[in-house]
Amino acid sequence: MSLAALIVLVLALAGVLGLKAWRGQEAEEARGAAANAGRQAAETALSYDYRTLDKSFAAARATMTPEFAGKFDETAKVAGELATKTKATVRAEVREVGVRDGDANRVTLIIFVNQTTTSTITQGKPRVDLNRTRFTMVRNGSRWLVQEIAGL
């Protein structure tokens, strides 16, 4: 093998390895950004107050893709009716966020969230539910939006 061919081979290999490292760094940064956005989205989407349901649900929809926001509206309608009937307030507090998998454009998170509910059902005493949820986050320009929420 000639020296020129060896140099071309080494440069090509270095280029491939450099591209792989750059993509790995890009994916790592995406996972961190998606985890931060998922934390905020979980606290927003999983909290509501019967006195300000429209405001609570609008804030939640703002963290979601349009497709998922449509699905959310179906659930929010039922939850809103029950919340109004029982005078419920729910405050979600994210305890931990873990990245299950992901790349530069799509990240799956496992989110541990405590939801504190006060309502006529709880007789005014706060009840804390410890939940684990799976959030799928997708990149939309410079923002990360919720594409799916699923219980575990």
Coordinates of N, CA and C in Angstrom, one line a residue:
M1 N 0.9 -1.2 0.0 CA 0.0 0.0 0.0 C 0.9 1.2 0.0
S2 N 0.5 2.2 -0.8 CA 1.3 3.4 -0.9 C 1.1 4.3 0.3
L3 N 2.0 5.2 0.5 CA 1.8 6.2 1.6 C 0.6 7.0 1.4
A4 N 0.3 7.5 0.1 CA -0.8 8.3 -0.2 C -2.1 7.6 0.2
A5 N -2.2 6.3 -0.2 CA -3.4 5.5 0.1 C -3.6 5.3 1.6
L6 N -2.5 5.1 2.3 CA -2.6 5.0 3.8 C -3.0 6.3 4.4
I7 N -2.5 7.4 3.9 CA -3.0 8.7 4.5 C -4.5 8.9 4.2
V8 N -4.9 8.6 3.0 CA -6.3 8.7 2.7 C -7.2 7.8 3.6
L9 N -6.7 6.6 3.8 CA -7.4 5.7 4.7 C -7.5 6.2 6.1
V10 N -6.4 6.7 6.6 CA -6.3 7.3 8.0 C -7.3 8.5 8.1
L11 N -7.2 9.4 7.1 CA -8.1 10.6 7.2 C -9.6 10.2 7.1
A12 N -9.9 9.2 6.3 CA -11.3 8.8 6.2 C -11.8 8.2 7.5
L13 N -10.9 7.3 8.1 CA -11.3 6.7 9.4 C -11.4 7.8 10.5
A14 N -10.5 8.8 10.5 CA -10.6 9.9 11.4 C -11.9 10.7 11.2
G15 N -12.3 10.9 10.0 CA -13.6 11.6 9.7 C -14.8 10.8 10.2
V16 N -14.8 9.5 10.0 CA -15.9 8.7 10.4 C -16.0 8.7 12.0
L17 N -14.8 8.5 12.6 CA -14.8 8.5 14.1 C -15.2 9.9 14.6
G18 N -14.8 11.0 14.0 CA -15.1 12.3 14.4 C -16.6 12.6 14.3
L19 N -17.2 12.1 13.2 CA -18.7 12.3 12.9 C -19.4 11.5 14.0
K20 N -19.0 10.3 14.3 CA -19.6 9.4 15.3 C -19.6 10.1 16.7
A21 N -18.4 10.7 17.0 CA -18.3 11.4 18.3 C -19.2 12.6 18.4
W22 N -19.3 13.3 17.2 CA -20.1 14.5 17.2 C -21.6 14.2 17.4
R23 N -22.0 13.1 16.7 CA -23.4 12.7 16.8 C -23.7 12.2 18.3
G24 N -22.7 11.5 18.9 CA -22.9 11.1 20.3 C -23.0 12.3 21.2
Q25 N -22.2 13.3 21.0 CA -22.3 14.5 21.8 C -23.6 15.2 21.6
E26 N -24.1 15.3 20.3 CA -25.3 15.9 20.0 C -26.5 15.2 20.7
A27 N -26.5 13.8 20.7 CA -27.5 13.0 21.3 C -27.5 13.2 22.8
E28 N -26.3 13.3 23.4 CA -26.2 13.5 24.9 C -26.8 14.9 25.3
E29 N -26.5 15.9 24.5 CA -27.0 17.2 24.8 C -28.5 17.2 24.6
A30 N -29.0 16.5 23.6 CA -30.5 16.4 23.4 C -31.2 15.7 24.6
R31 N -30.5 14.7 25.1 CA -31.1 13.9 26.2 C -31.2 14.9 27.4
G32 N -30.2 15.7 27.7 CA -30.3 16.6 28.8 C -31.3 17.7 28.6
A33 N -31.4 18.2 27.4 CA -32.4 19.3 27.1 C -33.8 18.7 27.2
A34 N -34.0 17.5 26.7 CA -35.3 16.8 26.7 C -35.7 16.5 28.2
A35 N -34.8 16.1 29.0 CA -35.1 15.8 30.4 C -35.5 17.0 31.2
N36 N -34.9 18.2 30.9 CA -35.3 19.4 31.5 C -36.7 19.8 31.1
A37 N -36.9 19.7 29.8 CA -38.2 20.1 29.3 C -39.3 19.1 29.8
G38 N -39.0 17.8 29.9 CA -39.9 16.8 30.4 C -40.3 17.1 31.9
R39 N -39.3 17.5 32.7 CA -39.5 17.8 34.1 C -40.6 18.9 34.2
Q40 N -40.4 20.0 33.4 CA -41.3 21.1 33.5 C -42.7 20.7 32.9
A41 N -42.6 20.0 31.8 CA -43.9 19.6 31.2 C -44.7 18.7 32.1
A42 N -44.0 17.8 32.9 CA -44.7 16.9 33.8 C -45.4 17.7 34.9
E43 N -44.7 18.6 35.5 CA -45.3 19.4 36.5 C -46.5 20.2 36.0
T44 N -46.4 20.7 34.8 CA -47.5 21.5 34.2 C -48.6 20.6 33.8
A45 N -48.4 19.5 33.1 CA -49.4 18.7 32.5 C -50.2 17.9 33.6
L46 N -49.5 17.6 34.7 CA -50.1 16.7 35.7 C -50.6 17.5 36.9
S47 N -50.7 18.8 36.8 CA -51.3 19.7 37.8 C -52.5 20.4 37.3
Y48 N -53.4 20.6 38.2 CA -54.6 21.5 37.8 C -55.3 21.9 39.0
D49 N -56.2 22.9 38.8 CA -57.0 23.5 39.9 C -58.4 23.7 39.3
Y50 N -59.4 23.1 40.0 CA -60.7 23.2 39.5 C -61.2 24.6 39.3
R51 N -60.6 25.6 40.0 CA -61.0 27.0 39.8 C -60.5 27.6 38.6
T52 N -59.4 27.0 38.0 CA -58.8 27.6 36.8 C -58.4 26.6 35.8
L53 N -59.4 25.7 35.5 CA -59.1 24.5 34.6 C -58.7 25.0 33.2
D54 N -59.4 26.0 32.7 CA -59.0 26.4 31.3 C -57.5 26.9 31.3
K55 N -57.1 27.6 32.3 CA -55.7 28.1 32.3 C -54.8 26.9 32.5
S56 N -55.1 26.0 33.5 CA -54.3 24.8 33.7 C -54.1 24.0 32.5
F57 N -55.2 23.7 31.8 CA -55.1 22.8 30.6 C -54.5 23.5 29.4
A58 N -54.6 24.8 29.3 CA -54.0 25.5 28.2 C -52.5 25.5 28.4
A59 N -52.0 25.6 29.7 CA -50.6 25.6 30.0 C -50.1 24.2 29.6
A60 N -50.8 23.1 30.0 CA -50.4 21.8 29.7 C -50.3 21.6 28.2
R61 N -51.3 22.0 27.4 CA -51.3 21.8 26.0 C -50.1 22.5 25.3
A62 N -49.6 23.6 25.9 CA -48.5 24.3 25.3 C -47.2 23.5 25.4
T63 N -47.2 22.5 26.2 CA -45.9 21.7 26.3 C -46.0 20.4 25.4
M64 N -47.1 20.3 24.6 CA -47.3 19.1 23.8 C -47.3 19.3 22.3
T65 N -47.1 18.2 21.6 CA -47.3 18.3 20.1 C -48.8 18.5 19.9
P66 N -49.1 19.1 18.7 CA -50.6 19.3 18.4 C -51.4 18.0 18.4
E67 N -50.8 16.9 17.9 CA -51.5 15.6 17.9 C -51.8 15.1 19.3
F68 N -50.7 15.2 20.2 CA -51.0 14.7 21.6 C -51.9 15.7 22.3
A69 N -51.8 17.0 22.1 CA -52.7 17.9 22.7 C -54.2 17.6 22.4
G70 N -54.4 17.1 21.2 CA -55.8 16.7 20.9 C -56.2 15.5 21.7
K71 N -55.4 14.5 21.9 CA -55.7 13.4 22.8 C -55.8 13.8 24.2
F72 N -55.0 14.7 24.7 CA -55.0 15.3 26.0 C -56.3 15.9 26.3
D73 N -56.9 16.7 25.3 CA -58.1 17.4 25.5 C -59.3 16.4 25.9
E74 N -59.2 15.2 25.3 CA -60.3 14.2 25.6 C -60.2 13.8 27.0
T75 N -59.0 13.5 27.5 CA -58.8 13.2 28.9 C -59.1 14.4 29.9
A76 N -58.7 15.5 29.4 CA -58.9 16.7 30.3 C -60.3 17.1 30.5
K77 N -61.1 16.8 29.5 CA -62.6 17.1 29.6 C -63.2 16.2 30.7
V78 N -62.9 14.9 30.8 CA -63.4 14.1 31.8 C -62.8 14.5 33.2
A79 N -61.5 14.7 33.2 CA -60.8 15.1 34.4 C -61.4 16.4 34.9
G80 N -61.6 17.3 34.0 CA -62.1 18.6 34.4 C -63.5 18.5 35.0
E81 N -64.4 17.7 34.5 CA -65.7 17.5 35.0 C -65.6 17.0 36.4
L82 N -64.8 16.0 36.6 CA -64.6 15.4 38.0 C -64.0 16.4 38.9
A83 N -63.0 17.1 38.4 CA -62.3 18.1 39.3 C -63.3 19.2 39.8
T84 N -64.2 19.6 38.9 CA -65.2 20.6 39.2 C -66.2 20.1 40.2
K85 N -66.6 18.8 40.0 CA -67.6 18.2 40.9 C -67.0 18.0 42.3
T86 N -65.7 17.6 42.4 CA -65.1 17.3 43.7 C -64.2 18.4 44.2
K87 N -64.2 19.6 43.5 CA -63.4 20.7 43.9 C -61.9 20.3 44.1
A88 N -61.4 19.6 43.1 CA -60.1 19.0 43.2 C -59.0 20.0 42.7
T89 N -57.9 20.0 43.5 CA -56.7 20.6 43.0 C -55.6 19.5 43.1
V90 N -54.8 19.5 42.1 CA -53.7 18.5 42.0 C -52.4 19.3 41.7
R91 N -51.4 19.0 42.5 CA -50.1 19.6 42.3 C -49.1 18.5 42.1
A92 N -48.4 18.6 41.0 CA -47.4 17.5 40.6 C -46.0 18.1 40.9
E93 N -45.2 17.2 41.6 CA -43.9 17.6 41.9 C -43.0 16.5 41.4
V94 N -42.1 16.8 40.4 CA -41.2 15.8 39.9 C -40.1 15.5 40.9
R95 N -39.9 14.3 41.2 CA -38.9 13.9 42.1 C -37.6 13.5 41.4
E96 N -37.7 12.9 40.2 CA -36.6 12.4 39.5 C -36.9 12.2 38.0
V97 N -36.0 12.4 37.1 CA -36.2 12.2 35.7 C -35.0 11.3 35.3
G98 N -35.3 10.2 34.6 CA -34.3 9.4 34.0 C -34.5 9.2 32.5
V99 N -33.4 9.2 31.8 CA -33.5 9.0 30.3 C -33.4 7.5 30.0
R100 N -34.5 7.0 29.4 CA -34.5 5.6 29.0 C -33.7 5.4 27.7
D101 N -34.0 6.2 26.8 CA -33.2 6.1 25.5 C -33.5 7.4 24.7
G102 N -32.7 7.6 23.7 CA -33.0 8.8 22.9 C -31.9 9.1 21.9
D103 N -32.2 10.0 21.0 CA -31.2 10.5 20.0 C -31.4 12.0 19.9
A104 N -30.9 12.6 18.9 CA -31.0 14.1 18.8 C -32.4 14.7 18.6
N105 N -33.3 13.8 18.2 CA -34.7 14.3 17.9 C -35.8 13.7 18.7
R106 N -35.6 12.6 19.4 CA -36.6 11.9 20.2 C -36.0 11.3 21.4
V107 N -36.6 11.5 22.6 CA -36.1 11.0 23.8 C -37.2 10.5 24.7
T108 N -37.0 9.3 25.2 CA -38.0 8.7 26.1 C -37.5 8.8 27.6
L109 N -38.3 9.4 28.4 CA -38.0 9.6 29.8 C -38.8 8.8 30.7
I110 N -38.3 8.4 31.9 CA -39.1 7.9 33.0 C -39.1 9.0 34.0
I111 N -40.3 9.4 34.4 CA -40.4 10.5 35.4 C -41.1 10.0 36.6
F112 N -40.5 10.2 37.8 CA -41.1 9.9 39.1 C -41.7 11.2 39.6
V113 N -43.0 11.2 39.8 CA -43.7 12.4 40.2 C -44.7 12.1 41.3
N114 N -44.7 13.0 42.3 CA -45.6 12.9 43.4 C -46.8 13.9 43.0
Q115 N -48.0 13.4 43.1 CA -49.2 14.2 42.9 C -49.9 14.4 44.2
T116 N -50.0 15.6 44.6 CA -50.8 15.9 45.9 C -52.1 16.4 45.5
T117 N -53.2 15.7 45.9 CA -54.6 16.0 45.6 C -55.3 16.4 46.8
T118 N -56.1 17.5 46.7 CA -57.0 17.9 47.7 C -58.4 18.0 47.1
S119 N -59.4 17.4 47.7 CA -60.7 17.5 47.1 C -61.8 17.1 48.1
T120 N -63.0 17.2 47.7 CA -64.1 16.7 48.7 C -63.9 15.2 49.0
I121 N -63.4 14.5 48.0 CA -63.2 13.1 48.2 C -62.2 12.8 49.3
T122 N -61.1 13.6 49.4 CA -60.1 13.5 50.4 C -60.4 14.3 51.7
Q123 N -61.7 14.8 51.7 CA -62.2 15.6 52.8 C -61.3 16.7 53.2
G124 N -60.7 17.3 52.2 CA -59.8 18.5 52.4 C -58.4 18.2 52.8
K125 N -58.2 16.9 53.1 CA -56.8 16.5 53.5 C -56.0 16.1 52.3
P126 N -54.8 16.6 52.1 CA -54.0 16.2 51.0 C -53.7 14.7 50.9
R127 N -53.8 14.2 49.7 CA -53.4 12.8 49.5 C -52.3 12.8 48.5
V128 N -51.2 12.1 48.7 CA -50.1 12.1 47.8 C -50.0 10.7 47.1
D129 N -50.0 10.8 45.8 CA -49.8 9.6 45.0 C -48.5 9.6 44.4
L130 N -47.7 8.5 44.5 CA -46.4 8.4 44.0 C -46.5 7.7 42.6
N131 N -46.2 8.4 41.6 CA -46.4 7.9 40.2 C -45.1 7.8 39.4
R132 N -45.1 6.8 38.5 CA -44.0 6.8 37.5 C -44.7 6.9 36.2
T133 N -44.2 7.7 35.3 CA -44.7 7.9 34.0 C -43.6 7.9 33.0
R134 N -44.0 7.5 31.7 CA -43.1 7.5 30.6 C -43.5 8.7 29.7
F135 N -42.6 9.6 29.5 CA -42.9 10.7 28.6 C -42.0 10.5 27.4
T136 N -42.6 10.6 26.2 CA -41.8 10.6 25.0 C -41.8 12.1 24.5
M137 N -40.6 12.6 24.4 CA -40.3 14.0 24.0 C -39.8 14.0 22.6
V138 N -40.2 15.0 21.8 CA -39.7 15.2 20.4 C -39.3 16.6 20.2
R139 N -38.2 16.8 19.4 CA -37.7 18.1 19.1 C -38.6 18.8 18.1
N140 N -38.9 20.0 18.4 CA -39.7 20.8 17.5 C -39.0 22.2 17.4
G141 N -38.1 22.3 16.4 CA -37.2 23.4 16.3 C -36.3 23.4 17.5
S142 N -36.3 24.5 18.3 CA -35.4 24.6 19.5 C -36.1 24.1 20.8
R143 N -37.4 23.7 20.6 CA -38.2 23.2 21.8 C -38.3 21.7 21.8
W144 N -38.5 21.2 23.0 CA -38.9 19.8 23.2 C -40.3 19.7 23.6
L145 N -41.1 18.9 22.9 CA -42.6 18.8 23.2 C -42.9 17.4 23.6
V146 N -44.0 17.2 24.4 CA -44.5 15.9 24.8 C -45.2 15.3 23.6
Q147 N -44.8 14.1 23.2 CA -45.5 13.4 22.2 C -46.4 12.3 22.7
E148 N -46.1 11.9 23.9 CA -46.9 10.8 24.6 C -46.6 10.8 26.1
I149 N -47.6 10.5 26.8 CA -47.5 10.2 28.3 C -48.1 8.9 28.5
A150 N -47.4 8.0 29.2 CA -48.0 6.7 29.5 C -47.6 6.3 30.9
G151 N -48.5 5.7 31.6 CA -48.2 5.2 33.0 C -47.4 4.0 32.9
L152 N -46.7 3.7 34.0 CA -45.8 2.5 34.1 C -46.4 1.5 35.1

